[in-house]
Amino acid sequence: KALDMDDVRRQMAELDAAYFLLYGLTPDDAEYMLSTFQGIHERVPVLGDESSTAARILREMENLTACVRLSPERDEPTRDS
């Protein structure tokens, strides 16, 4: 079975975003860190949605933040409906 490279890139961006969040980084922190890597902000038309790697990671970070919030009473993750 062939790999769907768009799906692979999305999953890699989601993992990178999850690591940033687990380390307690804000989107601004993540954007700064990503800016220190060469080529990560270049758009690559071959990648389907033409987003840069950094843009995909930051978008996934926003998606994860919107889906999972910390409950102030229990300090445990809860999913928004």
Coordinates of N, CA, C and O in Angstrom, one line a residue:
K1 N 0.8 -1.2 0.0 CA 0.0 0.0 0.0 C 0.9 1.2 0.0 O 1.8 1.4 0.8
A2 N 0.6 2.1 -0.9 CA 1.4 3.4 -1.0 C 1.0 4.4 0.1 O -0.1 4.4 0.5
L3 N 2.0 5.1 0.5 CA 1.7 6.2 1.5 C 1.1 7.4 0.8 O 1.5 7.8 -0.3
D4 N 0.1 8.0 1.5 CA -0.5 9.2 1.1 C 0.4 10.3 1.7 O 0.3 10.6 2.9
M5 N 1.3 10.9 0.9 CA 2.2 11.9 1.4 C 1.6 13.1 2.0 O 2.1 13.7 2.9
D6 N 0.4 13.5 1.5 CA -0.3 14.7 2.1 C -0.7 14.3 3.6 O -0.6 15.1 4.5
D7 N -1.2 13.1 3.7 CA -1.5 12.6 5.1 C -0.3 12.5 6.0 O -0.4 12.9 7.1
V8 N 0.8 12.0 5.4 CA 2.1 11.9 6.2 C 2.5 13.3 6.7 O 2.8 13.5 7.8
R9 N 2.5 14.3 5.8 CA 2.9 15.7 6.1 C 1.9 16.3 7.2 O 2.4 16.9 8.1
R10 N 0.6 16.0 7.1 CA -0.3 16.5 8.1 C -0.1 15.8 9.4 O -0.1 16.5 10.4
Q11 N 0.2 14.5 9.4 CA 0.5 13.9 10.7 C 1.8 14.3 11.3 O 1.9 14.5 12.5
M12 N 2.8 14.6 10.5 CA 4.0 15.1 11.0 C 3.9 16.5 11.6 O 4.4 16.8 12.7
A13 N 3.1 17.3 11.0 CA 2.8 18.7 11.5 C 2.0 18.6 12.8 O 2.2 19.4 13.7
E14 N 1.1 17.7 12.8 CA 0.3 17.5 14.1 C 1.2 17.0 15.2 O 1.0 17.5 16.4
L15 N 2.1 16.1 15.0 CA 3.0 15.7 16.0 C 3.9 16.8 16.5 O 4.1 17.0 17.7
D16 N 4.5 17.6 15.5 CA 5.3 18.7 15.9 C 4.5 19.7 16.8 O 5.0 20.2 17.8
A17 N 3.3 20.0 16.4 CA 2.4 20.9 17.1 C 2.1 20.4 18.5 O 2.2 21.1 19.5
A18 N 1.9 19.1 18.6 CA 1.6 18.4 19.9 C 2.9 18.6 20.8 O 2.7 18.9 22.0
Y19 N 4.0 18.4 20.3 CA 5.3 18.5 21.1 C 5.4 19.9 21.6 O 5.8 20.1 22.8
F20 N 5.2 20.9 20.7 CA 5.3 22.3 21.2 C 4.3 22.5 22.4 O 4.7 23.2 23.4
L21 N 3.1 22.0 22.2 CA 2.1 22.2 23.3 C 2.5 21.5 24.6 O 2.3 22.0 25.7
L22 N 3.0 20.3 24.4 CA 3.4 19.5 25.6 C 4.5 20.2 26.4 O 4.6 20.1 27.6
Y23 N 5.4 20.9 25.6 CA 6.5 21.6 26.3 C 6.0 22.9 26.8 O 6.8 23.7 27.4
G24 N 4.7 23.3 26.6 CA 4.2 24.5 27.2 C 4.5 25.7 26.4 O 4.4 26.9 26.9
L25 N 4.8 25.6 25.1 CA 5.1 26.7 24.2 C 3.8 27.3 23.7 O 2.8 26.6 23.4
T26 N 3.8 28.6 23.6 CA 2.7 29.3 22.9 C 2.9 29.3 21.4 O 4.0 29.0 20.9
P27 N 1.9 29.7 20.7 CA 2.1 29.8 19.2 C 3.2 30.8 18.8 O 3.9 30.5 17.9
D28 N 3.3 31.9 19.6 CA 4.4 32.8 19.3 C 5.7 32.2 19.6 O 6.7 32.4 18.8
D29 N 5.9 31.4 20.6 CA 7.1 30.7 20.9 C 7.5 29.8 19.8 O 8.6 29.7 19.3
A30 N 6.5 29.0 19.4 CA 6.7 28.0 18.3 C 7.1 28.7 17.0 O 8.0 28.3 16.3
E31 N 6.4 29.8 16.7 CA 6.7 30.6 15.5 C 8.1 31.1 15.5 O 8.9 31.0 14.5
Y32 N 8.6 31.6 16.7 CA 9.9 32.0 16.8 C 10.9 30.9 16.6 O 11.9 31.0 15.8
M33 N 10.6 29.7 17.3 CA 11.5 28.6 17.1 C 11.6 28.1 15.7 O 12.7 27.8 15.2
L34 N 10.5 28.1 15.0 CA 10.4 27.6 13.6 C 11.2 28.6 12.7 O 11.8 28.2 11.7
S35 N 11.2 29.9 13.1 CA 11.9 30.9 12.3 C 13.4 30.7 12.3 O 14.1 31.2 11.4
T36 N 13.9 29.9 13.2 CA 15.3 29.7 13.3 C 15.8 28.6 12.3 O 17.0 28.4 12.2
F37 N 14.9 27.9 11.7 CA 15.3 26.8 10.7 C 15.2 27.4 9.3 O 14.2 28.0 8.9
Q38 N 16.2 27.1 8.5 CA 16.2 27.5 7.1 C 15.3 26.7 6.3 O 15.2 25.5 6.5
G39 N 14.6 27.4 5.4 CA 13.7 26.7 4.4 C 12.4 26.2 4.9 O 11.5 25.8 4.2
I40 N 12.1 26.3 6.2 CA 10.9 25.8 6.8 C 9.7 26.8 6.5 O 8.5 26.3 6.5
H41 N 10.0 28.0 6.1 CA 8.9 29.0 5.8 C 8.7 29.1 4.3 O 7.8 29.8 3.8
E42 N 9.4 28.3 3.5 CA 9.2 28.4 2.0 C 8.0 27.5 1.6 O 7.9 26.4 2.1
R43 N 7.2 28.1 0.7 CA 6.1 27.4 0.2 C 6.6 26.4 -0.9 O 7.4 26.7 -1.7
V44 N 6.0 25.2 -0.9 CA 6.4 24.2 -1.8 C 5.2 23.7 -2.6 O 4.4 23.0 -2.1
P45 N 5.0 24.2 -3.8 CA 3.8 23.9 -4.6 C 3.5 22.4 -4.8 O 2.4 22.0 -4.9
V46 N 4.6 21.6 -4.7 CA 4.4 20.2 -4.9 C 3.7 19.5 -3.7 O 3.1 18.4 -3.8
L47 N 3.6 20.2 -2.6 CA 3.0 19.7 -1.4 C 1.4 19.7 -1.3 O 0.9 19.4 -0.3
G48 N 0.8 20.0 -2.4 CA -0.7 20.0 -2.4 C -1.3 21.3 -2.0 O -1.8 22.0 -2.8
D49 N -1.3 21.6 -0.7 CA -2.0 22.8 -0.2 C -1.1 24.1 -0.3 O -1.5 25.1 0.0
E50 N 0.2 23.9 -0.8 CA 1.1 24.9 -1.0 C 1.5 25.7 0.3 O 2.0 26.8 0.3
S51 N 1.2 25.1 1.5 CA 1.6 25.7 2.7 C 3.1 25.4 3.0 O 3.5 24.3 2.6
S52 N 3.7 26.2 3.7 CA 5.0 25.9 4.2 C 4.9 25.0 5.4 O 3.9 24.8 6.0
T53 N 6.0 24.3 5.7 CA 6.0 23.4 6.8 C 5.7 24.1 8.1 O 4.9 23.6 8.9
A54 N 6.2 25.3 8.3 CA 5.9 26.1 9.5 C 4.5 26.5 9.6 O 3.8 26.3 10.6
A55 N 3.9 26.9 8.5 CA 2.4 27.2 8.4 C 1.6 26.0 8.8 O 0.6 26.1 9.5
R56 N 1.9 24.8 8.3 CA 1.2 23.6 8.6 C 1.3 23.3 10.1 O 0.3 23.0 10.7
I57 N 2.5 23.4 10.7 CA 2.6 23.1 12.1 C 1.8 24.1 13.0 O 1.1 23.7 13.9
L58 N 1.9 25.4 12.6 CA 1.2 26.4 13.4 C -0.3 26.2 13.3 O -1.1 26.4 14.2
R59 N -0.8 25.8 12.1 CA -2.2 25.6 11.9 C -2.7 24.4 12.7 O -3.7 24.4 13.4
E60 N -1.9 23.3 12.8 CA -2.2 22.2 13.6 C -2.2 22.5 15.1 O -2.9 22.0 15.8
M61 N -1.3 23.4 15.5 CA -1.2 23.9 16.8 C -2.5 24.6 17.2 O -3.0 24.3 18.3
E62 N -3.0 25.4 16.3 CA -4.3 26.1 16.6 C -5.4 25.1 16.7 O -6.3 25.2 17.5
N63 N -5.4 24.1 15.8 CA -6.5 23.0 15.8 C -6.4 22.2 17.1 O -7.5 22.0 17.7
L64 N -5.3 21.9 17.5 CA -5.2 21.1 18.8 C -5.6 21.9 20.0 O -6.3 21.5 20.9
T65 N -5.2 23.2 20.0 CA -5.6 24.1 21.1 C -7.1 24.3 21.1 O -7.7 24.3 22.2
A66 N -7.7 24.4 20.0 CA -9.1 24.5 19.9 C -9.9 23.3 20.4 O -11.0 23.4 21.0
C67 N -9.3 22.1 20.2 CA -9.9 20.8 20.5 C -9.8 20.5 22.0 O -10.7 19.8 22.6
V68 N -8.7 20.8 22.6 CA -8.4 20.3 23.9 C -8.1 21.5 24.8 O -7.3 22.4 24.5
R69 N -8.9 21.6 25.9 CA -8.7 22.7 26.9 C -8.4 22.0 28.2 O -8.9 20.9 28.5
L70 N -7.7 22.8 29.1 CA -7.5 22.3 30.5 C -8.7 22.7 31.3 O -9.1 23.9 31.3
S71 N -9.2 21.8 32.1 CA -10.3 22.1 33.0 C -9.6 22.7 34.3 O -8.8 22.1 34.9
P72 N -10.0 23.9 34.7 CA -9.4 24.6 35.8 C -9.6 23.9 37.1 O -8.8 23.9 38.0
E73 N -10.7 23.1 37.3 CA -11.0 22.4 38.5 C -10.1 21.2 38.7 O -9.6 21.0 39.8
R74 N -9.9 20.5 37.6 CA -9.2 19.2 37.8 C -7.8 19.2 37.1 O -7.0 18.3 37.3
D75 N -7.5 20.3 36.4 CA -6.3 20.3 35.6 C -6.0 19.1 34.8 O -4.9 18.6 34.6
E76 N -7.1 18.6 34.2 CA -7.1 17.5 33.3 C -7.6 17.9 31.9 O -8.5 18.7 31.8
P77 N -7.1 17.3 30.8 CA -7.6 17.7 29.5 C -9.0 17.3 29.3 O -9.4 16.2 29.8
T78 N -9.8 18.1 28.7 CA -11.2 17.8 28.3 C -11.3 18.2 26.9 O -10.7 19.1 26.4
R79 N -12.2 17.5 26.1 CA -12.5 17.7 24.7 C -13.7 18.6 24.6 O -14.7 18.4 25.3
D80 N -13.6 19.7 23.8 CA -14.7 20.5 23.4 C -15.6 19.7 22.5 O -15.2 18.9 21.7
S81 N -16.9 19.9 22.6 CA -17.9 19.2 21.8 C -18.2 20.0 20.5 O -18.1 21.1 20.5

